[in-house]
């Protein structure tokens, strides 16, 4: 469509549009000039970064981590999650995967030869897992369970009590719990997203993934971390030591600087996403399209108006308004009836998108 000259507004991309803060770029440039930083990093990642992660966890969550055994540098959390699955699950074994959820979970399980089964999530429960609804056969078979809050695509957030339940469920069913916290710092007002490691003895069963990508606008830098259960960390680092040789040292050192900062810049960015969210939410409300107002992430998870399917609605917006959104079904079967709007354009662009939505004859659709 762009080649045809259509001015397409992309609300599909799940990556922040804001630039990486200058102090982090300065730290990268400084570190990149030192020849000592041009060699291989330790397989586990450099000491400075692992210590920065540990100190971030102490300050933010009151959780103590041993930087030698309970923290691992990742080349972005995506590879860490995909490799953890390969490291701890054998072909044919079962993994509980949120539906709807981040598509990498399901494909990584598939690539490892294991079997993904649904961890049911739905709007009635605010997209918190309904552990009591998990099929007995799934519970018995599962070796690993994946969680993600604040969530992509649903923008759902939870309280610590959900993690208490999740840890108890994991112990009861002898499975490893892997929590993806890609949006841990993008939260609004006084809401703070908890860490699963705040649950007493969570380290017995849980590993958590963090990333600089979304919170510091560093998607292309490829830097994240895994923390928690040391056996899982060990398994993941053993696999990774045969595949990669950790991240470029200056990137780790700059990321350490970011995590050790006062996070004022993160708060400022979160406010930008909150303002965009409020604006789009109000516009959708005027149009009769309902969506929960989220407490975090860079997304709105909206109910597709009748009689459209998710795919038909996304197609209508693209064809008739030049707006890209993501149909909920891209995130699993349970996403039918919903769509994800990414708030990753500036307010001016968002205003243009809203004008186009207002001009669109949504009710006139035939739903096919
Ligand atoms: C973006 C995203 C990731 C990947 O983050 P990277 O650290 O850049 O690999 C992981 N999980 C979720 C839910 C995401 O939205």
XYZ file of C-alpha atoms and ligand atoms in Angstrom:
383
model
C 0.000 0.000 0.000
C 2.888 2.326 0.758
C 4.271 1.582 -2.712
C 0.877 2.715 -4.073
C 1.335 5.986 -2.209
C -0.992 5.265 0.707
C 0.054 7.018 3.924
C -0.141 3.975 6.191
C -0.274 4.492 9.969
C 1.379 1.553 11.673
C -0.190 0.705 15.027
C 0.970 -2.873 14.633
C 4.578 -2.725 15.736
C 5.238 -3.764 19.326
C 8.335 -1.629 19.738
C 8.660 1.833 21.277
C 9.238 4.634 18.767
C 11.120 6.866 21.234
C 14.922 7.154 21.057
C 17.321 5.521 23.505
C 18.191 8.064 26.250
C 21.381 10.030 25.528
C 23.217 8.989 28.714
C 23.046 5.347 27.606
C 24.404 6.171 24.141
C 27.212 8.171 25.775
C 28.074 5.184 27.974
C 28.161 2.940 24.893
C 30.436 5.330 22.979
C 32.786 5.668 25.929
C 33.030 1.903 26.441
C 33.394 1.205 22.710
C 36.587 3.306 22.553
C 38.430 1.059 25.012
C 40.247 -1.835 23.284
C 39.786 -3.988 26.401
C 36.064 -4.009 25.585
C 36.560 -5.456 22.107
C 37.263 -8.989 23.317
C 34.765 -11.725 24.100
C 32.596 -11.229 27.140
C 32.299 -14.050 29.679
C 29.610 -16.537 28.579
C 27.507 -15.453 31.545
C 27.846 -11.805 30.605
C 30.153 -9.287 32.224
C 30.295 -8.835 35.969
C 29.254 -5.130 35.808
C 25.993 -5.939 34.028
C 25.111 -8.904 36.254
C 25.795 -6.770 39.339
C 23.673 -3.960 37.934
C 20.782 -6.401 37.430
C 21.187 -7.662 41.001
C 21.229 -4.135 42.395
C 18.189 -3.191 40.281
C 16.294 -6.186 41.727
C 17.313 -5.251 45.266
C 16.140 -1.656 44.867
C 13.043 -2.223 42.787
C 11.727 -5.480 44.218
C 13.630 -6.066 47.464
C 14.910 -9.334 45.964
C 18.495 -10.510 46.578
C 20.257 -12.190 43.653
C 23.692 -13.755 43.489
C 25.236 -12.204 40.360
C 27.409 -15.299 39.830
C 24.708 -17.960 39.836
C 21.337 -16.255 39.621
C 21.839 -13.687 36.848
C 22.617 -14.310 33.170
C 23.108 -11.781 30.370
C 20.906 -12.385 27.323
C 21.083 -11.097 23.763
C 17.534 -9.830 24.280
C 14.962 -11.762 26.273
C 13.484 -13.388 23.146
C 16.512 -15.618 22.573
C 16.655 -16.336 26.298
C 13.062 -17.543 26.410
C 13.414 -19.637 23.239
C 16.692 -21.156 24.447
C 15.380 -21.848 27.949
C 12.683 -24.003 26.381
C 15.328 -25.974 24.467
C 17.485 -26.228 27.571
C 14.892 -27.601 29.983
C 12.261 -29.388 27.906
C 12.753 -32.646 25.990
C 11.065 -33.398 22.672
C 7.533 -34.629 23.265
C 7.227 -32.968 26.672
C 4.555 -30.416 27.507
C 4.691 -26.658 28.098
C 1.830 -24.515 29.407
C 1.599 -21.413 27.237
C -0.691 -18.398 27.740
C -3.436 -18.073 25.137
C -3.565 -15.288 24.017
C 0.162 -14.666 24.368
C 3.422 -13.523 22.794
C 3.749 -15.732 19.665
C 7.417 -16.605 20.305
C 6.402 -18.877 23.216
C 4.415 -21.213 21.017
C 6.860 -21.257 18.123
C 9.842 -21.826 20.430
C 8.060 -24.772 22.041
C 7.332 -26.121 18.565
C 10.953 -25.672 17.440
C 12.192 -27.586 20.475
C 9.988 -30.541 19.527
C 7.863 -30.126 22.643
C 4.112 -29.672 22.829
C 2.394 -26.386 23.720
C -0.872 -26.618 25.629
C -3.100 -23.705 26.594
C -2.955 -21.850 29.838
C -6.435 -20.357 29.563
C -6.720 -16.584 29.979
C -9.787 -14.461 29.428
C -11.288 -11.063 30.032
C -13.631 -12.229 32.814
C -10.573 -12.794 34.989
C -8.629 -9.766 33.765
C -6.409 -12.203 31.845
C -4.888 -13.578 35.030
C -4.383 -17.358 34.770
C -7.214 -19.527 36.008
C -5.099 -22.252 37.523
C -8.136 -24.191 38.672
C -9.298 -24.450 35.039
C -6.095 -26.048 33.737
C -6.902 -29.565 32.522
C -5.608 -32.279 34.822
C -3.781 -34.024 31.978
C -2.007 -30.760 31.126
C -1.032 -30.161 34.747
C 0.348 -33.663 35.110
C 2.331 -33.527 31.882
C 3.670 -29.963 31.985
C 7.395 -29.424 32.628
C 7.348 -25.666 32.159
C 4.814 -22.849 32.382
C 5.216 -19.426 30.784
C 3.675 -16.252 32.187
C 3.904 -12.613 31.058
C 2.800 -9.543 33.042
C 2.361 -6.716 32.213
C 1.102 -8.685 29.248
C 1.565 -8.556 25.534
C -0.922 -8.461 23.792
C -3.651 -7.960 26.410
C -1.944 -5.188 28.446
C -3.175 -7.069 31.522
C -1.474 -6.418 34.858
C -1.677 -8.421 38.076
C -1.008 -8.162 41.801
C 1.541 -10.187 43.738
C -1.234 -12.586 44.803
C -1.334 -13.988 41.246
C 2.361 -14.851 41.505
C 1.746 -16.466 44.905
C -0.799 -18.729 43.223
C 1.508 -19.346 40.277
C 4.400 -20.409 42.520
C 2.135 -22.694 44.558
C 0.731 -24.211 41.338
C 4.267 -24.762 39.995
C 5.440 -26.467 43.191
C 2.339 -28.635 43.351
C 2.763 -29.773 39.778
C 6.564 -29.863 39.784
C 7.098 -27.537 36.898
C 9.458 -24.689 36.171
C 7.796 -21.269 36.027
C 9.244 -18.761 33.558
C 7.922 -15.220 33.860
C 8.468 -12.725 31.045
C 8.724 -9.144 32.351
C 9.459 -7.290 29.113
C 7.161 -4.435 30.237
C 8.019 -4.362 33.954
C 8.828 -0.646 33.984
C 6.187 0.645 31.591
C 3.414 1.168 34.103
C 1.133 4.099 34.802
C 0.503 6.320 37.820
C 1.238 4.570 41.096
C 0.909 1.006 39.796
C 4.139 -1.006 40.109
C 4.335 -4.403 38.509
C 5.571 -7.026 40.994
C 8.293 -9.620 40.348
C 7.512 -13.305 40.768
C 10.722 -13.523 42.813
C 9.056 -11.439 45.542
C 7.114 -14.560 46.461
C 8.949 -16.353 49.323
C 11.013 -19.304 48.007
C 10.011 -18.511 44.415
C 13.597 -19.196 43.377
C 12.932 -22.904 44.004
C 10.748 -22.997 40.900
C 10.934 -19.706 39.038
C 13.088 -17.936 36.490
C 12.274 -14.427 35.314
C 13.196 -12.639 32.087
C 13.864 -8.923 31.828
C 14.760 -6.696 28.936
C 16.054 -3.210 28.297
C 14.215 -3.182 24.951
C 10.887 -1.656 25.907
C 11.691 0.202 29.137
C 14.738 2.043 27.771
C 13.782 2.073 24.064
C 16.646 -0.262 23.220
C 15.002 -2.920 21.036
C 17.816 -3.001 18.480
C 20.577 -3.155 21.087
C 19.685 -6.753 22.016
C 20.222 -6.808 25.740
C 18.249 -8.527 28.473
C 18.697 -10.899 31.388
C 17.433 -14.014 33.118
C 17.301 -14.161 36.910
C 16.188 -16.627 39.555
C 16.421 -20.421 39.857
C 20.091 -21.299 39.545
C 19.611 -24.727 37.967
C 17.534 -23.182 35.192
C 20.091 -20.372 34.770
C 22.870 -22.972 34.595
C 21.013 -25.058 31.988
C 20.325 -21.984 29.887
C 23.900 -20.720 30.092
C 25.306 -24.150 29.205
C 23.184 -24.287 26.061
C 24.001 -20.683 25.172
C 27.755 -21.214 25.660
C 27.532 -23.575 22.673
C 25.565 -21.148 20.531
C 26.708 -17.598 21.261
C 29.375 -15.789 23.221
C 27.220 -13.237 25.020
C 26.670 -9.621 24.015
C 29.236 -6.948 23.002
C 30.803 -5.645 26.229
C 30.084 -1.925 25.583
C 26.385 -2.752 25.164
C 26.386 -4.603 28.487
C 28.233 -1.742 30.190
C 25.836 0.874 28.798
C 22.869 -1.274 29.856
C 24.364 -1.532 33.343
C 24.428 2.270 33.454
C 20.757 2.320 32.448
C 19.685 -0.117 35.178
C 21.707 1.742 37.800
C 20.129 5.084 36.871
C 17.325 6.675 38.870
C 14.839 5.495 36.176
C 13.483 9.046 35.807
C 13.707 8.705 32.039
C 11.681 5.473 32.147
C 8.978 7.194 34.146
C 8.919 10.032 31.620
C 8.512 7.589 28.729
C 5.770 5.688 30.535
C 3.897 8.984 30.837
C 4.169 9.450 27.069
C 2.573 6.023 26.493
C -0.080 6.702 29.121
C -1.102 9.958 27.401
C -1.360 8.226 24.048
C -3.350 5.419 25.641
C -5.793 7.879 27.237
C -6.257 9.673 23.932
C -6.911 6.510 21.927
C -9.065 5.003 24.652
C -11.306 8.090 24.735
C -11.635 8.060 20.937
C -12.553 4.364 20.886
C -15.139 4.976 23.575
C -16.733 7.707 21.407
C -16.838 5.185 18.563
C -18.477 2.543 20.726
C -15.441 0.244 20.682
C -14.726 -1.077 24.139
C -11.335 -1.642 25.720
C -10.128 -1.974 29.299
C -7.964 0.939 30.346
C -4.589 -0.688 31.083
C -2.164 0.068 33.920
C 0.859 -0.555 31.734
C 2.490 -1.645 28.436
C 2.406 0.132 25.084
C -0.821 -1.539 23.935
C -4.582 -1.299 23.974
C -6.448 -4.601 23.722
C -9.770 -3.773 22.116
C -12.946 -5.685 21.530
C -13.691 -5.985 17.832
C -17.153 -4.572 17.069
C -19.801 -6.925 15.766
C -20.114 -8.517 13.270
C -16.401 -8.567 12.443
C -13.912 -11.311 13.086
C -10.494 -10.122 14.305
C -8.984 -10.619 10.880
C -11.884 -8.925 9.048
C -11.690 -5.901 11.345
C -7.917 -5.529 10.921
C -8.352 -5.851 7.167
C -11.107 -3.244 7.101
C -8.920 -0.750 8.997
C -6.043 -1.383 6.631
C -8.039 -1.277 3.401
C -10.404 1.573 4.258
C -8.357 3.705 6.666
C -4.733 2.809 5.994
C -4.241 1.810 9.628
C -2.358 -1.304 10.676
C -3.495 -3.039 13.847
C -2.862 -6.650 14.843
C -5.773 -9.112 14.892
C -6.058 -10.849 18.260
C -5.812 -14.242 16.582
C -2.139 -13.532 15.823
C -1.610 -14.232 19.540
C -3.574 -17.479 19.758
C -7.086 -18.777 19.245
C -8.304 -17.019 22.400
C -7.535 -13.699 20.713
C -10.553 -14.043 18.408
C -12.885 -11.096 18.907
C -10.036 -8.763 19.880
C -7.327 -6.658 18.294
C -4.123 -5.110 19.594
C -3.415 -1.441 19.009
C 0.222 -0.491 19.576
C 0.656 3.084 20.832
C 3.955 3.444 19.048
C 3.375 6.612 17.043
C 3.388 10.209 18.305
C 0.207 12.047 19.340
C -0.032 13.926 16.062
C -0.045 10.659 14.137
C -2.489 9.215 16.636
C -4.787 12.208 16.013
C -4.668 11.449 12.292
C -5.490 7.790 12.989
C -8.434 8.874 15.158
C -9.790 11.164 12.418
C -9.643 8.273 9.959
C -11.383 5.956 12.414
C -14.136 8.525 12.926
C -14.673 8.749 9.170
C -14.784 4.991 8.796
C -18.166 3.320 8.425
C -17.480 0.637 10.986
C -21.080 -0.382 11.485
C -21.495 -0.771 7.727
C -19.272 -3.822 7.601
C -20.580 -7.214 6.577
C -18.103 -8.979 8.783
C -16.455 -11.095 6.145
C 9.196 -7.437 22.962
C 8.943 -8.620 23.798
C 9.970 -9.521 24.120
C 11.330 -9.481 23.472
O 12.148 -8.561 23.972
P 13.686 -8.524 23.599
O 14.358 -8.383 24.914
O 13.865 -7.364 22.692
O 14.068 -9.821 22.934
C 9.696 -10.555 25.002
N 8.469 -10.716 25.501
C 7.455 -9.905 25.197
C 6.129 -10.156 25.789
C 7.652 -8.838 24.327
O 6.623 -8.054 23.990
